XYZ file of N, CA and C in Angstrom:
684
model
N 1.557 31.704 -10.326
C 1.465 31.035 -11.458
C 1.002 31.877 -12.713
N 0.879 33.175 -12.447
C 0.445 34.296 -13.597
C 1.279 33.992 -14.714
N 2.600 33.709 -14.698
C 3.450 33.702 -15.913
C 3.605 32.587 -16.386
N 2.814 31.314 -16.141
C 3.212 29.990 -16.425
C 3.106 29.857 -17.824
N 2.492 30.431 -18.596
C 2.280 30.185 -20.065
C 3.001 31.421 -20.998
N 4.296 31.806 -20.412
C 4.949 32.539 -21.422
C 6.038 31.716 -21.886
N 7.123 32.482 -22.328
C 8.063 31.852 -23.090
C 9.014 30.660 -22.243
N 9.426 29.724 -22.858
C 9.931 28.649 -22.130
C 11.120 29.118 -21.660
N 11.386 28.480 -20.216
C 12.339 29.148 -19.365
C 12.360 30.720 -19.013
N 11.332 31.242 -19.068
C 11.151 32.592 -18.934
C 11.256 32.971 -17.445
N 12.556 33.350 -17.226
C 12.893 33.701 -15.821
C 12.338 35.082 -15.542
N 11.808 35.133 -14.226
C 11.187 36.416 -13.855
C 12.001 36.990 -12.831
N 12.008 38.280 -12.906
C 12.814 39.282 -11.606
C 12.272 38.709 -10.194
N 10.961 38.398 -10.101
C 10.587 37.958 -8.998
C 11.260 36.595 -8.142
N 11.900 35.892 -9.288
C 12.488 34.480 -9.068
C 13.811 34.585 -8.660
N 14.586 35.435 -9.366
C 16.130 35.665 -9.544
C 16.695 36.713 -8.804
N 18.009 36.725 -7.921
C 18.651 37.538 -7.502
C 19.168 38.651 -8.366
N 19.299 39.658 -8.434
C 19.579 40.778 -9.142
C 21.125 40.636 -9.679
N 22.035 40.057 -8.845
C 23.231 39.678 -9.444
C 23.574 38.777 -10.287
N 22.578 37.810 -10.364
C 22.292 36.850 -11.483
C 21.977 37.446 -12.697
N 21.152 38.486 -12.564
C 20.449 39.190 -13.798
C 21.798 39.812 -14.627
N 22.533 40.683 -13.833
C 23.423 41.761 -14.343
C 24.752 40.860 -14.734
N 24.915 39.548 -14.031
C 26.002 38.628 -14.560
C 25.576 38.225 -16.019
N 24.317 37.741 -16.346
C 23.749 37.423 -17.370
C 24.096 38.251 -18.633
N 23.877 39.637 -18.225
C 23.837 40.639 -19.108
C 25.203 40.866 -19.643
N 26.199 40.905 -18.735
C 27.446 41.186 -19.165
C 27.920 39.846 -20.050
N 27.779 38.661 -19.616
C 28.084 37.774 -20.417
C 27.445 37.455 -21.874
N 26.379 38.032 -21.919
C 25.225 37.943 -23.174
C 26.091 38.959 -24.057
N 26.367 40.129 -23.507
C 27.036 41.390 -24.231
C 28.513 40.698 -25.098
N 29.257 39.978 -24.254
C 30.350 39.380 -24.689
C 29.894 38.365 -25.868
N 29.207 37.514 -25.675
C 28.868 36.478 -26.574
C 28.128 37.071 -27.884
N 27.316 38.058 -27.811
C 26.772 38.889 -28.993
C 27.763 39.796 -29.796
N 28.737 40.113 -28.855
C 29.696 40.931 -29.503
C 30.699 39.945 -30.420
N 30.974 39.031 -29.865
C 31.985 37.894 -30.500
C 31.255 37.289 -31.745
N 29.817 37.026 -31.778
C 29.070 36.497 -32.809
C 29.025 37.569 -33.845
N 28.793 38.836 -33.541
C 28.811 39.940 -34.589
C 30.086 40.012 -35.346
N 31.196 39.827 -34.440
C 32.648 39.936 -34.987
C 33.004 38.764 -35.923
N 32.335 37.481 -35.833
C 32.658 36.365 -36.171
C 32.066 36.148 -37.689
N 30.547 36.627 -37.607
C 29.425 36.235 -38.495
C 30.170 36.595 -39.905
N 29.986 35.564 -40.758
C 30.277 35.801 -42.315
C 29.103 36.747 -43.038
N 29.365 38.103 -42.650
C 28.489 38.904 -43.177
C 28.426 39.027 -44.824
N 29.404 38.656 -45.434
C 29.431 38.556 -46.721
C 28.640 37.717 -47.629
N 27.983 36.779 -46.809
C 26.988 36.079 -47.367
C 25.582 36.762 -47.793
N 25.404 37.793 -46.980
C 24.068 38.635 -47.150
C 24.370 39.584 -48.357
N 25.412 39.278 -48.976
C 25.379 39.966 -50.467
C 24.674 38.954 -51.530
N 24.364 37.868 -50.978
C 23.649 37.063 -51.883
C 22.257 37.131 -51.360
N 21.058 37.483 -52.443
C 19.962 37.725 -51.988
C 19.129 36.515 -51.498
N 19.677 35.263 -52.110
C 18.855 33.991 -51.694
C 19.138 33.827 -50.233
N 20.668 33.935 -49.887
C 21.272 33.685 -48.644
C 20.365 34.521 -47.496
N 20.326 35.744 -47.865
C 19.551 36.618 -47.174
C 17.943 36.486 -46.801
N 17.329 36.017 -47.903
C 15.830 35.599 -47.624
C 15.665 34.313 -46.829
N 16.665 33.299 -46.977
C 16.699 32.032 -46.132
C 16.801 32.528 -44.992
N 17.892 33.372 -44.763
C 18.306 33.732 -43.173
C 17.119 34.422 -42.506
N 16.548 35.451 -43.189
C 15.218 36.131 -42.490
C 14.243 35.349 -42.496
N 13.841 34.466 -43.533
C 12.781 33.401 -43.501
C 12.745 32.602 -42.170
N 14.118 31.926 -42.169
C 14.436 31.001 -40.767
C 14.114 31.678 -39.496
N 14.590 33.007 -39.613
C 14.253 33.812 -38.109
C 12.859 34.137 -37.863
N 12.156 34.056 -38.800
C 10.727 34.552 -38.735
C 9.934 33.031 -38.064
N 10.396 31.966 -38.933
C 10.024 30.648 -38.351
C 10.480 30.384 -37.056
N 11.741 30.741 -36.569
C 12.152 30.293 -35.205
C 11.329 31.350 -34.277
N 11.178 32.368 -34.528
C 10.225 33.466 -33.683
C 8.785 32.944 -33.376
N 8.276 32.346 -34.482
C 6.819 31.822 -34.364
C 6.873 30.621 -33.627
N 7.832 29.713 -33.754
C 7.984 28.600 -32.887
C 8.125 28.619 -31.424
N 8.825 29.644 -30.996
C 9.098 29.960 -29.877
C 7.930 30.616 -29.225
N 6.944 31.044 -29.875
C 5.540 31.377 -29.291
C 4.825 30.141 -28.499
N 5.180 29.024 -29.171
C 4.357 28.018 -28.582
C 5.153 27.303 -27.296
N 4.422 27.466 -26.143
C 5.018 26.886 -24.930
C 3.802 26.319 -24.190
N 4.300 25.307 -23.148
C 3.545 24.681 -22.264
C 4.241 24.362 -20.975
N 3.494 24.486 -19.846
C 4.064 24.290 -18.648
C 3.103 24.631 -17.422
N 3.217 24.319 -16.260
C 2.486 24.848 -15.173
C 3.274 25.543 -14.116
N 4.561 25.579 -14.148
C 5.452 26.118 -13.126
C 5.994 27.252 -13.873
N 6.017 28.360 -13.244
C 6.483 29.542 -13.804
C 8.148 29.545 -13.714
N 8.371 29.765 -14.876
C 9.984 29.773 -15.090
C 10.414 28.029 -15.848
N 9.439 27.215 -15.835
C 9.626 25.996 -16.466
C 8.885 25.614 -17.488
N 8.478 26.897 -18.617
C 7.578 26.314 -19.595
C 8.509 25.638 -20.774
N 8.257 24.956 -21.370
C 8.807 24.180 -22.761
C 8.172 24.551 -24.159
N 9.142 24.486 -25.013
C 8.746 24.746 -26.262
C 9.977 24.029 -27.346
N 9.897 23.841 -28.437
C 10.907 23.421 -29.487
C 11.825 24.519 -29.439
N 12.928 24.171 -29.555
C 14.256 25.284 -29.618
C 14.529 25.528 -31.262
N 14.768 24.327 -31.729
C 15.416 24.046 -33.241
C 16.522 24.848 -33.485
N 17.213 25.267 -32.341
C 18.515 25.965 -32.645
C 19.806 24.913 -33.142
N 19.575 23.804 -33.082
C 20.508 22.711 -33.739
C 20.485 22.968 -35.320
N 19.087 23.155 -35.923
C 18.908 23.106 -37.531
C 19.362 24.641 -37.801
N 19.228 25.501 -36.863
C 19.704 27.142 -37.275
C 21.238 26.995 -37.140
N 21.807 26.576 -36.143
C 23.425 26.316 -36.141
C 24.017 25.698 -37.331
N 23.409 24.556 -37.654
C 24.174 23.567 -38.839
C 23.755 24.565 -40.157
N 22.613 25.270 -40.202
C 22.393 26.032 -41.489
C 23.375 27.234 -41.767
N 23.526 27.877 -40.562
C 24.179 29.445 -40.711
C 25.316 29.492 -39.891
N 25.568 28.476 -38.928
C 26.936 28.660 -38.244
C 26.561 29.168 -36.723
N 27.491 29.236 -35.857
C 27.157 29.728 -34.599
C 27.049 31.109 -34.540
N 27.525 31.930 -35.165
C 27.464 33.358 -34.820
C 26.019 33.777 -35.359
N 25.631 33.341 -36.560
C 24.316 33.867 -37.090
C 23.244 33.452 -36.170
N 23.658 32.187 -35.567
C 22.612 31.454 -34.729
C 22.339 32.338 -33.564
N 23.430 32.676 -33.101
C 23.269 33.718 -31.885
C 22.305 34.842 -32.082
N 22.924 35.610 -33.145
C 22.162 36.736 -33.695
C 20.769 36.574 -33.727
N 20.476 35.422 -34.310
C 18.996 34.909 -34.763
C 18.153 34.776 -33.474
N 18.656 33.890 -32.624
C 18.169 33.619 -31.225
C 17.918 34.995 -30.526
N 18.889 36.057 -30.776
C 18.858 37.217 -29.997
C 17.494 38.048 -30.302
N 17.394 38.015 -31.861
C 16.402 38.719 -32.344
C 14.842 38.050 -32.161
N 14.904 36.788 -31.951
C 13.648 35.856 -31.685
C 13.352 36.410 -30.394
N 14.251 36.152 -29.461
C 14.145 36.414 -27.920
C 13.708 38.150 -27.671
N 14.105 39.066 -28.630
C 13.906 40.369 -28.635
C 12.371 40.608 -29.161
N 11.865 39.806 -29.992
C 10.533 39.875 -30.382
C 9.625 39.386 -29.523
N 9.819 38.207 -28.826
C 9.073 37.867 -27.718
C 8.877 38.911 -26.633
N 10.066 39.481 -26.092
C 10.170 40.398 -24.955
C 9.379 41.846 -25.491
N 9.403 42.298 -26.656
C 8.758 43.435 -27.164
C 7.259 43.188 -27.098
N 6.901 42.056 -27.386
C 5.415 41.606 -27.409
C 4.926 41.271 -26.003
N 5.818 41.267 -24.737
C 5.184 41.335 -23.480
C 5.449 39.916 -23.055
N 5.737 39.110 -23.817
C 5.872 37.583 -23.172
C 6.791 37.398 -22.609
N 7.960 38.170 -22.084
C 8.963 37.976 -21.276
C 9.474 39.438 -20.803
N 10.381 39.418 -19.583
C 10.561 40.749 -18.981
C 11.907 41.235 -19.527
N 12.082 42.386 -19.552
C 13.404 42.936 -20.370
C 14.606 42.581 -19.355
N 14.190 42.768 -18.214
C 15.509 42.436 -17.224
C 15.959 41.018 -17.219
N 15.138 40.250 -17.772
C 15.774 38.672 -18.002
C 15.906 38.288 -19.438
N 15.884 39.329 -20.136
C 16.186 38.989 -21.462
C 17.570 38.202 -21.721
N 18.506 38.681 -21.086
C 19.761 37.973 -21.371
C 19.787 36.395 -20.913
N 19.271 36.317 -19.768
C 19.186 35.173 -19.295
C 18.467 34.096 -19.781
N 17.244 34.352 -20.697
C 16.272 33.596 -21.338
C 16.951 33.388 -22.600
N 17.769 34.435 -23.162
C 18.475 34.036 -24.585
C 19.547 32.891 -24.290
N 20.300 33.133 -23.219
C 21.557 32.143 -22.903
C 20.765 30.727 -22.853
N 19.530 30.704 -22.106
C 18.968 29.350 -21.793
C 18.281 28.738 -23.096
N 17.517 29.646 -23.976
C 16.919 29.332 -24.979
C 17.732 29.143 -26.120
N 18.941 29.644 -26.234
C 19.607 29.914 -27.466
C 21.149 29.631 -27.506
N 21.957 30.325 -26.632
C 23.119 30.380 -26.607
C 23.920 28.974 -26.081
N 23.298 28.501 -24.914
C 23.854 27.299 -24.567
C 23.295 26.235 -25.540
N 22.265 26.149 -25.992
C 22.079 24.924 -26.966
C 22.763 25.016 -28.278
N 23.022 26.457 -28.727
C 23.686 26.633 -29.716
C 25.243 26.116 -29.650
N 25.773 26.419 -28.385
C 27.055 25.763 -28.068
C 27.231 24.267 -28.056
N 26.308 23.653 -27.519
C 26.311 22.343 -27.610
C 26.013 21.782 -29.048
N 25.433 22.153 -29.664
C 25.036 21.789 -31.194
C 26.229 21.902 -32.059
N 26.930 23.056 -31.782
C 28.297 23.323 -32.483
C 29.332 22.382 -31.944
N 29.423 22.386 -30.756
C 30.454 21.189 -30.208
C 30.109 19.853 -30.926
N 29.021 19.236 -30.788
C 28.735 18.134 -31.406
C 29.105 17.978 -32.790
N 28.715 19.032 -33.494
C 29.222 18.980 -35.068
C 30.664 18.972 -35.283
N 31.373 19.822 -34.354
C 33.045 19.820 -34.271
C 33.487 18.507 -33.929
N 32.957 18.118 -33.031
C 33.495 16.601 -32.310
C 33.122 15.453 -33.568
N 31.977 15.608 -34.349
C 31.712 14.472 -35.070
C 32.623 14.781 -36.350
N 32.670 16.053 -36.843
C 33.188 16.165 -37.887
C 34.923 15.719 -37.784
N 35.429 16.127 -36.600
C 36.670 15.935 -36.355
C 37.107 14.349 -36.164
N 36.197 13.637 -35.399
C 36.759 12.288 -35.041
C 35.787 11.223 -35.416
N 34.748 11.605 -36.216
C 34.069 10.184 -36.714
C 34.120 10.380 -38.190
N 33.817 9.177 -38.742
C 33.579 9.305 -40.279
C 32.575 10.133 -40.662
N 33.104 10.756 -41.748
C 32.161 11.721 -42.444
C 31.222 10.907 -43.554
N 30.414 10.680 -42.645
C 29.142 9.894 -43.639
C 27.648 10.696 -43.393
N 26.950 10.642 -44.492
C 25.422 11.100 -44.322
C 24.733 10.627 -42.991
N 24.650 9.411 -42.751
C 24.050 9.010 -41.386
C 24.554 9.499 -40.181
N 25.902 9.672 -40.230
C 26.564 10.337 -39.099
C 26.031 11.948 -39.019
N 26.050 12.508 -40.010
C 25.635 13.986 -40.068
C 24.053 13.971 -39.792
N 23.246 13.033 -40.004
C 21.823 13.249 -39.618
C 21.248 12.769 -38.210
N 22.078 11.654 -38.052
C 21.682 10.882 -36.868
C 22.536 11.480 -35.415
N 23.696 11.698 -35.733
C 24.470 12.074 -34.596
C 24.618 13.607 -34.424
N 24.921 14.159 -35.573
C 25.000 15.690 -35.427
C 23.534 16.374 -35.222
N 22.468 15.966 -36.052
C 21.321 16.667 -36.133
C 20.251 15.903 -34.998
N 20.154 14.678 -35.146
C 19.262 14.137 -34.150
C 19.774 13.896 -32.908
N 20.722 13.462 -32.612
C 21.287 13.383 -31.137
C 21.621 14.992 -30.654
N 22.284 15.581 -31.561
C 22.565 16.904 -31.234
C 21.237 17.691 -30.803
N 20.385 17.648 -31.463
C 19.017 18.297 -30.885
C 18.794 17.750 -29.607
N 18.654 16.550 -29.415
C 18.315 16.010 -27.891
C 19.290 16.708 -27.006
N 20.523 16.692 -27.148
C 21.362 17.052 -26.261
C 21.275 18.552 -25.997
N 21.155 19.200 -27.092
C 21.040 20.706 -26.836
C 19.908 21.153 -26.052
N 18.666 20.594 -26.356
C 17.666 20.489 -25.378
C 17.873 20.157 -24.146
N 18.660 19.044 -23.816
C 18.871 18.681 -22.485
C 19.867 19.708 -21.782
N 20.778 20.020 -22.392
C 21.607 21.202 -21.615
C 21.062 22.427 -21.500
N 19.945 22.881 -22.396
C 19.282 23.941 -22.080
C 18.507 24.098 -20.859
N 17.586 22.632 -20.750
C 16.776 22.714 -19.718
C 17.543 22.350 -18.217
N 18.451 21.675 -18.281
C 19.220 21.455 -17.164
C 19.804 22.725 -16.566
N 20.298 23.498 -17.375
C 20.823 24.923 -16.966
C 19.947 25.533 -16.356
N 18.617 25.660 -16.954
C 17.763 26.398 -16.671
C 17.051 25.907 -15.201
N 16.898 24.532 -15.017
C 16.594 23.962 -13.853
C 17.837 24.258 -12.743
N 18.968 24.166 -13.036
C 19.970 24.660 -12.224
C 19.882 25.870 -11.552
N 19.783 26.948 -12.403
C 19.427 28.250 -12.180
C 18.203 28.521 -11.172
N 17.251 27.855 -11.481
C 15.937 27.991 -10.577
C 16.258 27.345 -9.409
N 16.909 26.124 -9.171
C 17.134 25.549 -7.775
C 18.333 26.411 -7.266
N 19.378 26.868 -8.014
C 20.556 27.403 -7.339
C 20.384 28.792 -6.681
N 19.177 29.327 -7.466
C 18.924 31.002 -6.958
C 17.654 30.671 -5.751
N 17.463 29.518 -5.362
C 16.424 29.133 -4.559
C 14.879 29.582 -4.748
N 15.048 29.842 -6.135
C 13.450 30.237 -6.433
C 12.462 28.951 -6.373
N 13.058 27.852 -6.642
C 12.103 26.750 -6.321
C 13.131 25.611 -5.545
N 12.404 24.865 -4.893
C 13.169 23.342 -4.229
C 12.507 22.139 -5.140
N 13.131 21.128 -4.815
C 12.702 19.743 -5.728
C 11.324 19.713 -5.133
N 10.548 19.954 -4.192
C 9.188 19.718 -3.816
C 8.452 20.801 -4.509
N 8.795 22.007 -4.526
C 7.957 22.979 -5.337
C 7.792 22.551 -7.001
N 8.687 21.916 -7.339
C 8.884 21.690 -8.929
C 8.056 20.416 -9.264
N 7.805 19.603 -8.231
C 6.941 18.392 -8.426
C 7.577 17.472 -9.677
N 6.399 17.224 -10.708
C 7.027 16.287 -11.812
C 7.669 17.057 -12.948
N 7.721 18.506 -13.045
C 8.107 19.243 -13.995
C 9.397 18.825 -14.563
N 10.378 18.604 -13.820
C 11.672 18.240 -14.360
C 11.671 17.102 -15.221
N 10.590 15.919 -15.035
C 10.507 14.890 -15.644
C 10.076 15.241 -17.252
N 9.481 16.343 -17.319
C 9.147 16.895 -18.821
C 9.946 17.227 -19.582
N 11.389 17.491 -18.817
C 12.657 17.597 -19.735
C 12.818 16.250 -20.641
N 12.590 15.233 -20.154
C 12.810 13.860 -20.691
C 11.840 13.907 -21.958
N 10.620 14.228 -21.763
C 9.668 13.987 -22.607
C 9.800 14.785 -23.904
N 10.642 16.155 -23.740
C 10.923 17.082 -24.935
C 12.062 16.606 -25.647
N 12.883 15.665 -25.232
C 14.055 15.442 -25.952
C 13.593 14.659 -27.264
N 12.633 13.599 -27.220
C 12.614 13.200 -28.638
C 12.145 14.167 -29.627
N 11.132 14.924 -29.198
C 10.410 15.894 -30.260
C 11.522 16.823 -30.888
N 12.379 17.333 -29.987
C 13.473 18.126 -30.351
C 14.211 17.355 -31.216
N 14.728 16.152 -30.855
C 15.608 15.419 -31.943
C 14.959 15.150 -33.288
N 13.914 14.566 -33.117
C 13.237 14.142 -34.443
C 12.988 15.483 -35.154
N 12.303 16.576 -34.772
C 12.162 17.901 -35.553
C 13.349 18.147 -36.254
N 14.632 18.306 -35.488
C 15.881 18.864 -36.006
C 16.237 17.763 -37.120
N 16.255 16.510 -36.806
C 16.658 15.479 -37.649
C 15.882 15.376 -38.960
N 14.416 15.530 -38.800
C 13.725 15.538 -40.116
C 13.865 16.944 -41.039
N 14.148 17.809 -40.347
C 14.434 19.303 -40.938
C 15.832 19.300 -41.580
N 16.763 18.613 -41.103
C 18.147 18.575 -41.631
C 17.951 17.696 -42.922
N 17.373 16.296 -42.814
C 17.588 15.532 -43.717
C 16.705 16.046 -44.965
N 15.591 16.787 -44.830
C 14.877 17.328 -46.073
C 15.558 18.436 -46.612
N 16.566 19.327 -45.808
C 17.290 20.218 -46.459
C 18.599 19.853 -47.114
N 19.158 18.728 -46.493
C 20.521 18.441 -47.254
C 20.138 17.560 -48.483
N 18.669 16.925 -48.454
C 18.158 16.331 -49.500
C 17.859 17.266 -50.820
N 16.946 18.428 -50.425
C 16.476 19.226 -51.369
C 17.203 20.738 -51.581
N 17.686 21.148 -50.396
C 18.271 22.524 -50.687
C 19.669 22.370 -49.662
N 20.649 21.619 -50.269
C 21.849 21.301 -49.522
C 22.719 22.490 -49.425
N 22.564 23.704 -50.467
C 23.202 25.009 -50.399
C 22.651 25.827 -49.310
N 21.772 25.254 -48.721
C 21.067 26.157 -47.338
C 21.609 25.770 -46.184
N 22.655 24.703 -46.088
C 23.142 24.310 -45.026
C 24.628 24.448 -45.178
N 25.114 25.376 -44.343
C 26.580 25.763 -44.479
C 27.550 24.558 -44.017
N 27.030 23.836 -43.001
C 27.875 22.779 -42.349
C 28.061 21.387 -43.205
N 27.057 21.548 -44.010
C 27.168 20.106 -45.022
C 27.574 20.433 -46.388
N 28.280 19.221 -46.610
C 29.012 19.352 -47.900
C 28.961 18.076 -48.699
N 28.550 17.804 -50.031
C 28.600 16.620 -50.808
C 29.833 16.003 -50.788
N 30.764 16.709 -50.967
C 32.127 16.187 -50.930
C 32.873 15.589 -49.869
N 32.329 16.008 -48.726
C 32.687 15.301 -47.493
C 31.815 14.022 -46.948
N 30.476 14.395 -47.216
C 29.597 13.282 -46.661
C 28.728 12.328 -47.572
N 28.994 12.714 -49.046
C 28.239 11.571 -49.922
C 29.350 11.192 -50.915
N 30.297 11.865 -51.484
C 31.157 11.309 -52.706
C 32.001 10.331 -51.998
N 32.058 9.018 -52.921
C 32.716 8.058 -52.563
C 32.400 7.120 -51.386
N 31.090 7.569 -50.981
C 30.451 6.731 -49.715
C 29.866 5.396 -50.075
């Protein structure tokens, strides 16, 4: 239980086979390289965009410090990656969660050997879910403000958290680090975290599109407001 109060889904080398860790490193390098290649770096020529990006990264890093849980590897905290993804797009979101996890690892709140796996579960997987929901809603649903807030931001935040936790749970069970008996009631806490994650992302996006829509790259007045 000594690592129980570290970063959410903070996998330990004592819990996982070395092959799982090396596989996660390889997949992470591919994902990060793709993100760096696809990121719209020209936005950083604008000082306001740069300041918003850096400020959001600091907020993300500070939020990820807050965690709770009683079972090693099954700690929880707000992810907020849905908001980050909608604001900056998936490439910058992957880069930002990588830097947030890097900061926590440097501080000693996570192990270097599990950096990639932690980044996958805390960031890249929920980013993929968030962007996937945005793309599906943008493509198949009416482009309306309420669709954007309640489906893309609110429901997207909940589903991103759910996917992140279920993958982490699958890894812990699949690697035989735990079985259902060892975990006790911890998996039920996943359901408890869905509403706070959904509410926080929905609230943040609502405030941003109302007062600073230029900070949300996935939002457009033309698509979601005009003529509605």
